[in-house]
């Protein structure tokens, strides 16, 4: 898990939490055949591509997509070649808009690409080649005109495309800091520096793909003990970064989702105490927004025990 527990703090606040990326830090994670992110992305693109691959009317994503492709090549030349749109580890490339197979693994990648409109095949292949989801942020307008998001965390990409940064975050609980800073953040991340942030939650949803239309609406089991509840809970994290494209006054926003069983996610008792204190300090609005109201007290008891081991 690439999550940095320094992002877990008390009192918990919904805030930007941006920090500069250290020099030499990579922003993309190649998918290997069989990786969970690859499997789930293939399933989403096969069944719900119109909710994952989205563009505002009239927006030309070509320059940003080319910059992302070149960035991927610079970071991971063994996984991606921009010149030939070749996902080496998956064994597929694009000749023009046509998928080309280079070895006999991952035939489902070609089937997925062929089923998509030609203009979405390059974004889809990039999305399959890497664990991250992608969005374009316009620093001039603070809008998000383009998305390739297969693994959303409880939000619907089709409701966000083309909207202002502040509108995107409007449903978030205790969101005043995010809304106030939205224009500044859009300008900041589309400048010359690279930025990152980490977010986390505890969920009972077991998949990386957490579109709200496909999450189980059932509540946390009311009769489960703290131990039983924790055994069916997951620690969901996101590592978000921004690939700046200052010459375009835009940035590519990357989202790397990870999901670990809660019982295996705490590296040490001190980390369990961190999560305990942050969860204990969440406001009722944040708990309701994250679906944790009914589970909070039992999770706190479990985390207290883990913190004392």
CSV table of C-alpha atoms in Angstrom, one decimal:
chain,number,residue,atom,x,y,z
A,1,UNK,CA,0.0,0.0,0.0
A,2,UNK,CA,1.5,3.3,-1.1
A,3,UNK,CA,-0.5,5.3,1.4
A,4,UNK,CA,1.3,7.8,3.7
A,5,UNK,CA,-0.1,7.6,7.2
A,6,UNK,CA,1.2,11.2,7.8
A,7,UNK,CA,-2.1,12.2,6.1
A,8,UNK,CA,-4.1,10.7,9.0
A,9,UNK,CA,-4.4,13.4,11.6
A,10,UNK,CA,-6.7,14.6,14.4
A,11,UNK,CA,-8.7,16.6,14.6
A,12,UNK,CA,-9.9,15.4,11.2
A,13,UNK,CA,-10.6,18.1,8.7
A,14,UNK,CA,-11.8,18.1,5.1
A,15,UNK,CA,-9.0,20.1,3.5
A,16,UNK,CA,-6.8,20.2,0.4
A,17,UNK,CA,-3.7,18.8,2.2
A,18,UNK,CA,-1.4,19.3,-0.8
A,19,UNK,CA,2.3,18.9,-0.6
A,20,UNK,CA,5.0,19.1,-3.2
A,21,UNK,CA,6.1,15.8,-4.7
A,22,UNK,CA,9.7,14.9,-3.9
A,23,UNK,CA,12.1,15.1,-6.8
A,24,UNK,CA,12.3,11.8,-8.7
A,25,UNK,CA,8.9,10.5,-7.3
A,26,UNK,CA,6.9,8.6,-10.0
A,27,UNK,CA,3.3,9.4,-10.4
A,28,UNK,CA,2.1,6.3,-12.3
A,29,UNK,CA,1.9,2.6,-11.4
A,30,UNK,CA,2.0,0.1,-14.3
A,31,UNK,CA,-0.6,-2.6,-14.2
A,32,UNK,CA,0.7,-6.1,-14.4
A,33,UNK,CA,-1.5,-8.9,-16.0
A,34,UNK,CA,-3.8,-10.2,-13.3
A,35,UNK,CA,-3.6,-7.0,-11.1
A,36,UNK,CA,-6.8,-6.2,-9.4
A,37,UNK,CA,-7.0,-2.7,-10.8
A,38,UNK,CA,-6.7,-4.1,-14.3
A,39,UNK,CA,-9.4,-6.7,-13.8
A,40,UNK,CA,-11.8,-4.1,-12.3
A,41,UNK,CA,-11.1,-1.5,-15.0
A,42,UNK,CA,-11.7,-4.1,-17.7
A,43,UNK,CA,-15.1,-4.9,-16.1
A,44,UNK,CA,-16.1,-1.3,-15.9
A,45,UNK,CA,-15.1,-0.4,-19.4
A,46,UNK,CA,-16.9,-3.4,-20.7
A,47,UNK,CA,-20.2,-2.6,-18.9
A,48,UNK,CA,-20.2,1.1,-18.0
A,49,UNK,CA,-17.8,2.9,-20.3
A,50,UNK,CA,-20.1,5.8,-20.8
A,51,UNK,CA,-19.9,6.5,-17.0
A,52,UNK,CA,-16.1,6.2,-17.0
A,53,UNK,CA,-14.9,7.9,-20.2
A,54,UNK,CA,-16.3,11.4,-20.3
A,55,UNK,CA,-15.6,14.7,-22.1
A,56,UNK,CA,-17.3,18.1,-22.0
A,57,UNK,CA,-18.8,19.1,-25.4
A,58,UNK,CA,-16.2,20.6,-27.6
A,59,UNK,CA,-13.2,19.9,-25.4
A,60,UNK,CA,-10.1,18.7,-27.2
A,61,UNK,CA,-8.3,16.3,-24.8
A,62,UNK,CA,-5.6,15.5,-27.4
A,63,UNK,CA,-2.8,17.8,-26.1
A,64,UNK,CA,-3.3,16.7,-22.5
A,65,UNK,CA,-3.5,13.1,-23.5
A,66,UNK,CA,-0.3,13.3,-25.5
A,67,UNK,CA,1.4,14.9,-22.5
A,68,UNK,CA,0.2,12.1,-20.3
A,69,UNK,CA,1.4,9.5,-22.8
A,70,UNK,CA,4.8,11.1,-22.9
A,71,UNK,CA,5.0,11.4,-19.1
A,72,UNK,CA,4.1,7.7,-18.9
A,73,UNK,CA,6.9,6.8,-21.3
A,74,UNK,CA,9.5,8.9,-19.4
A,75,UNK,CA,8.6,7.3,-16.1
A,76,UNK,CA,8.0,3.7,-17.2
A,77,UNK,CA,9.5,3.0,-20.7
A,78,UNK,CA,9.2,-0.7,-20.0
A,79,UNK,CA,5.4,-0.3,-19.6
A,80,UNK,CA,4.4,2.3,-22.2
A,81,UNK,CA,5.7,3.8,-25.4
A,82,UNK,CA,4.1,7.1,-26.5
A,83,UNK,CA,5.4,6.8,-30.1
A,84,UNK,CA,3.5,3.6,-30.8
A,85,UNK,CA,0.8,3.8,-28.1
A,86,UNK,CA,2.1,0.4,-26.8
A,87,UNK,CA,1.2,-1.0,-23.4
A,88,UNK,CA,4.2,-3.4,-23.3
A,89,UNK,CA,3.1,-5.4,-20.2
A,90,UNK,CA,-0.4,-5.9,-21.6
A,91,UNK,CA,0.8,-6.8,-25.1
A,92,UNK,CA,-1.4,-4.4,-26.9
A,93,UNK,CA,-0.9,-1.2,-28.9
A,94,UNK,CA,-2.8,1.0,-31.3
A,95,UNK,CA,-2.1,1.5,-34.9
A,96,UNK,CA,-4.1,4.6,-35.6
A,97,UNK,CA,-7.2,3.7,-33.7
A,98,UNK,CA,-7.0,0.0,-34.3
A,99,UNK,CA,-5.9,-2.4,-31.5
A,100,UNK,CA,-2.9,-4.6,-32.3
A,101,UNK,CA,-1.9,-7.6,-30.3
A,102,UNK,CA,1.8,-8.3,-29.6
A,103,UNK,CA,1.5,-11.5,-27.6
A,104,UNK,CA,-1.3,-13.9,-26.7
A,105,UNK,CA,-1.9,-12.8,-23.1
A,106,UNK,CA,-4.8,-10.5,-22.1
A,107,UNK,CA,-7.1,-11.0,-25.1
A,108,UNK,CA,-9.8,-9.3,-23.2
A,109,UNK,CA,-7.9,-6.0,-23.5
A,110,UNK,CA,-8.4,-6.1,-27.3
A,111,UNK,CA,-12.0,-7.0,-27.0
A,112,UNK,CA,-12.5,-4.0,-24.6
A,113,UNK,CA,-10.8,-1.6,-26.9
A,114,UNK,CA,-12.6,-2.7,-30.0
A,115,UNK,CA,-16.0,-2.2,-28.3
A,116,UNK,CA,-15.2,1.5,-27.6
A,117,UNK,CA,-15.6,4.5,-29.9
A,118,UNK,CA,-12.2,5.0,-31.7
A,119,UNK,CA,-11.6,8.3,-30.0
A,120,UNK,CA,-11.7,6.6,-26.6
A,121,UNK,CA,-9.3,3.8,-27.3
A,122,UNK,CA,-6.1,5.6,-26.5
A,123,UNK,CA,-7.4,6.9,-23.1
A,124,UNK,CA,-8.8,3.4,-22.4
A,125,UNK,CA,-5.5,1.7,-23.1
A,126,UNK,CA,-3.6,4.2,-21.0
A,127,UNK,CA,-6.1,3.6,-18.2
A,128,UNK,CA,-5.7,-0.2,-18.5
A,129,UNK,CA,-1.9,0.1,-18.6
A,130,UNK,CA,-1.7,2.0,-15.3
A,131,UNK,CA,-3.5,1.6,-12.0
A,132,UNK,CA,-4.4,5.3,-11.9
A,133,UNK,CA,-7.5,7.0,-13.1
A,134,UNK,CA,-7.2,10.3,-14.8
A,135,UNK,CA,-8.9,13.7,-15.1
A,136,UNK,CA,-8.0,17.0,-16.8
A,137,UNK,CA,-8.1,20.2,-14.7
A,138,UNK,CA,-8.3,23.5,-16.5
A,139,UNK,CA,-6.4,26.2,-14.6
A,140,UNK,CA,-8.0,29.1,-16.4
A,141,UNK,CA,-11.6,28.1,-15.7
A,142,UNK,CA,-11.2,25.7,-12.7
A,143,UNK,CA,-13.4,23.3,-14.6
A,144,UNK,CA,-12.8,19.5,-15.1
A,145,UNK,CA,-13.6,19.0,-18.8
A,146,UNK,CA,-12.4,15.4,-19.2
A,147,UNK,CA,-12.4,12.2,-17.1
A,148,UNK,CA,-11.2,8.6,-17.5
A,149,UNK,CA,-12.3,7.3,-14.1
A,150,UNK,CA,-13.1,3.6,-13.7
A,151,UNK,CA,-12.7,3.3,-9.9
A,152,UNK,CA,-14.5,6.3,-8.3
A,153,UNK,CA,-14.8,6.4,-4.5
A,154,UNK,CA,-18.5,6.8,-4.0
A,155,UNK,CA,-19.1,9.5,-6.6
A,156,UNK,CA,-20.4,9.4,-10.2
A,157,UNK,CA,-18.0,10.7,-12.8
A,158,UNK,CA,-20.8,11.4,-15.2
A,159,UNK,CA,-22.2,14.0,-12.8
A,160,UNK,CA,-18.8,15.8,-12.5
A,161,UNK,CA,-17.5,16.2,-16.0
A,162,UNK,CA,-17.5,19.8,-17.3
A,163,UNK,CA,-18.2,21.2,-13.8
A,164,UNK,CA,-16.3,23.8,-11.8
A,165,UNK,CA,-13.9,22.5,-9.1
A,166,UNK,CA,-16.2,24.0,-6.4
A,167,UNK,CA,-19.3,22.3,-7.9
A,168,UNK,CA,-17.5,18.9,-8.0
A,169,UNK,CA,-16.8,19.2,-4.2
A,170,UNK,CA,-20.1,20.7,-3.3
A,171,UNK,CA,-21.6,17.4,-1.9
A,172,UNK,CA,-18.6,16.8,0.3
A,173,UNK,CA,-19.3,17.3,4.1
A,174,UNK,CA,-17.6,20.1,5.9
A,175,UNK,CA,-16.3,21.3,2.6
A,176,UNK,CA,-15.8,25.0,3.3
A,177,UNK,CA,-12.0,24.9,3.1
A,178,UNK,CA,-12.1,23.0,-0.2
A,179,UNK,CA,-14.7,25.4,-1.7
A,180,UNK,CA,-12.9,28.5,-0.6
A,181,UNK,CA,-9.6,27.4,-2.0
A,182,UNK,CA,-11.0,25.9,-5.3
A,183,UNK,CA,-9.9,28.7,-7.7
A,184,UNK,CA,-6.4,29.0,-6.0
A,185,UNK,CA,-6.0,25.2,-6.1
A,186,UNK,CA,-6.8,25.0,-9.8
A,187,UNK,CA,-4.2,27.6,-10.6
A,188,UNK,CA,-1.7,26.0,-8.2
A,189,UNK,CA,-1.8,22.5,-9.6
A,190,UNK,CA,-1.6,23.7,-13.2
A,191,UNK,CA,1.6,25.7,-12.5
A,192,UNK,CA,5.1,24.4,-12.8
A,193,UNK,CA,5.3,22.3,-9.5
A,194,UNK,CA,4.1,18.7,-9.0
A,195,UNK,CA,1.7,18.2,-6.1
A,196,UNK,CA,0.2,15.2,-4.2
A,197,UNK,CA,-2.3,14.5,-1.5
A,198,UNK,CA,-3.6,11.4,0.3
A,199,UNK,CA,-7.2,10.7,1.4
A,200,UNK,CA,-8.6,7.7,3.3
A,201,UNK,CA,-11.8,6.2,4.7
A,202,UNK,CA,-13.1,3.0,6.2
A,203,UNK,CA,-15.8,1.3,4.1
A,204,UNK,CA,-17.7,-2.0,3.9
A,205,UNK,CA,-17.6,-1.8,0.1
A,206,UNK,CA,-15.2,-4.6,-1.1
A,207,UNK,CA,-14.4,-3.3,-4.6
A,208,UNK,CA,-12.1,-0.7,-6.0
A,209,UNK,CA,-15.0,0.3,-8.3
A,210,UNK,CA,-17.3,2.2,-5.9
A,211,UNK,CA,-19.7,4.1,-8.2
A,212,UNK,CA,-22.7,5.0,-6.0
A,213,UNK,CA,-25.1,3.2,-8.4
A,214,UNK,CA,-23.3,-0.1,-7.7
A,215,UNK,CA,-22.6,0.0,-4.0
A,216,UNK,CA,-24.6,-2.2,-1.6
A,217,UNK,CA,-27.1,0.2,0.2
A,218,UNK,CA,-27.4,-2.1,3.2
A,219,UNK,CA,-26.3,-0.6,6.5
A,220,UNK,CA,-23.5,-1.8,8.7
A,221,UNK,CA,-24.8,-4.9,10.5
A,222,UNK,CA,-26.3,-3.7,13.7
A,223,UNK,CA,-25.6,-6.9,15.7
A,224,UNK,CA,-22.0,-7.3,14.7
A,225,UNK,CA,-19.4,-7.0,17.5
A,226,UNK,CA,-16.5,-4.6,17.0
A,227,UNK,CA,-14.2,-7.5,16.0
A,228,UNK,CA,-16.8,-8.9,13.5
A,229,UNK,CA,-17.4,-5.4,12.1
A,230,UNK,CA,-13.7,-4.9,11.6
A,231,UNK,CA,-13.3,-8.2,9.8
A,232,UNK,CA,-15.8,-7.0,7.2
A,233,UNK,CA,-14.4,-3.5,6.8
A,234,UNK,CA,-11.8,-2.1,4.4
A,235,UNK,CA,-9.3,0.7,4.6
A,236,UNK,CA,-9.8,2.6,1.3
A,237,UNK,CA,-7.1,5.1,0.3
A,238,UNK,CA,-6.3,7.3,-2.6
A,239,UNK,CA,-2.9,8.7,-3.7
A,240,UNK,CA,-3.7,11.7,-5.8
A,241,UNK,CA,-1.1,13.6,-7.8
A,242,UNK,CA,-1.1,16.4,-10.4
A,243,UNK,CA,1.0,16.2,-13.6
A,244,UNK,CA,1.3,19.9,-14.5
A,245,UNK,CA,1.0,21.1,-18.1
A,246,UNK,CA,1.8,24.8,-17.6
A,247,UNK,CA,2.1,25.5,-21.3
A,248,UNK,CA,-1.5,24.4,-21.6
A,249,UNK,CA,-2.6,25.9,-18.3
A,250,UNK,CA,-3.9,22.5,-17.4
A,251,UNK,CA,-3.0,19.5,-15.3
A,252,UNK,CA,-3.6,15.8,-15.4
A,253,UNK,CA,-5.0,14.7,-12.1
A,254,UNK,CA,-4.1,11.1,-11.2
A,255,UNK,CA,-6.0,8.9,-8.7
A,256,UNK,CA,-4.5,5.7,-7.4
A,257,UNK,CA,-7.1,3.8,-5.3
A,258,UNK,CA,-6.1,1.0,-2.9
A,259,UNK,CA,-8.2,-1.2,-0.7
A,260,UNK,CA,-7.0,-3.3,2.2
A,261,UNK,CA,-8.9,-5.4,4.7
A,262,UNK,CA,-9.0,-3.2,7.8
A,263,UNK,CA,-7.6,-6.0,9.9
A,264,UNK,CA,-4.5,-6.0,7.8
A,265,UNK,CA,-4.1,-2.3,7.0
A,266,UNK,CA,-2.6,-1.0,10.2
A,267,UNK,CA,1.3,-1.3,10.0
A,268,UNK,CA,1.6,-0.9,13.8
A,269,UNK,CA,-0.3,-0.1,17.0
A,270,UNK,CA,0.7,3.5,16.6
A,271,UNK,CA,-1.0,3.7,13.2
A,272,UNK,CA,-4.1,2.1,14.7
A,273,UNK,CA,-4.1,4.9,17.3
A,274,UNK,CA,-3.7,7.5,14.5
A,275,UNK,CA,-6.8,6.2,12.7
A,276,UNK,CA,-8.7,5.9,16.0
A,277,UNK,CA,-8.0,9.6,16.9
A,278,UNK,CA,-8.9,10.8,13.5
A,279,UNK,CA,-12.2,8.8,13.4
A,280,UNK,CA,-13.1,9.9,16.9
A,281,UNK,CA,-12.8,13.6,15.8
A,282,UNK,CA,-14.9,13.4,12.7
A,283,UNK,CA,-18.0,15.6,12.7
A,284,UNK,CA,-21.5,14.0,12.4
A,285,UNK,CA,-21.7,15.5,8.9
A,286,UNK,CA,-18.5,13.8,7.8
A,287,UNK,CA,-19.5,10.5,9.4
A,288,UNK,CA,-22.8,10.6,7.6
A,289,UNK,CA,-21.2,11.5,4.3
A,290,UNK,CA,-18.8,8.6,4.6
A,291,UNK,CA,-21.4,6.1,5.8
A,292,UNK,CA,-19.7,5.6,9.1
A,293,UNK,CA,-22.3,6.9,11.6
A,294,UNK,CA,-23.6,3.4,12.6
A,295,UNK,CA,-20.1,1.9,12.7
A,296,UNK,CA,-18.1,4.6,14.4
A,297,UNK,CA,-18.3,3.5,18.0
A,298,UNK,CA,-17.6,-0.1,17.3
A,299,UNK,CA,-14.7,0.7,15.0
A,300,UNK,CA,-13.3,2.9,17.7
A,301,UNK,CA,-13.4,0.1,20.2
A,302,UNK,CA,-11.6,-2.2,17.8
A,303,UNK,CA,-9.0,0.3,17.0
A,304,UNK,CA,-8.4,0.9,20.7
A,305,UNK,CA,-7.6,-2.7,21.1
A,306,UNK,CA,-5.3,-2.7,18.1
A,307,UNK,CA,-3.5,0.4,19.4
A,308,UNK,CA,-2.7,-1.5,22.6
A,309,UNK,CA,-1.3,-4.7,21.1
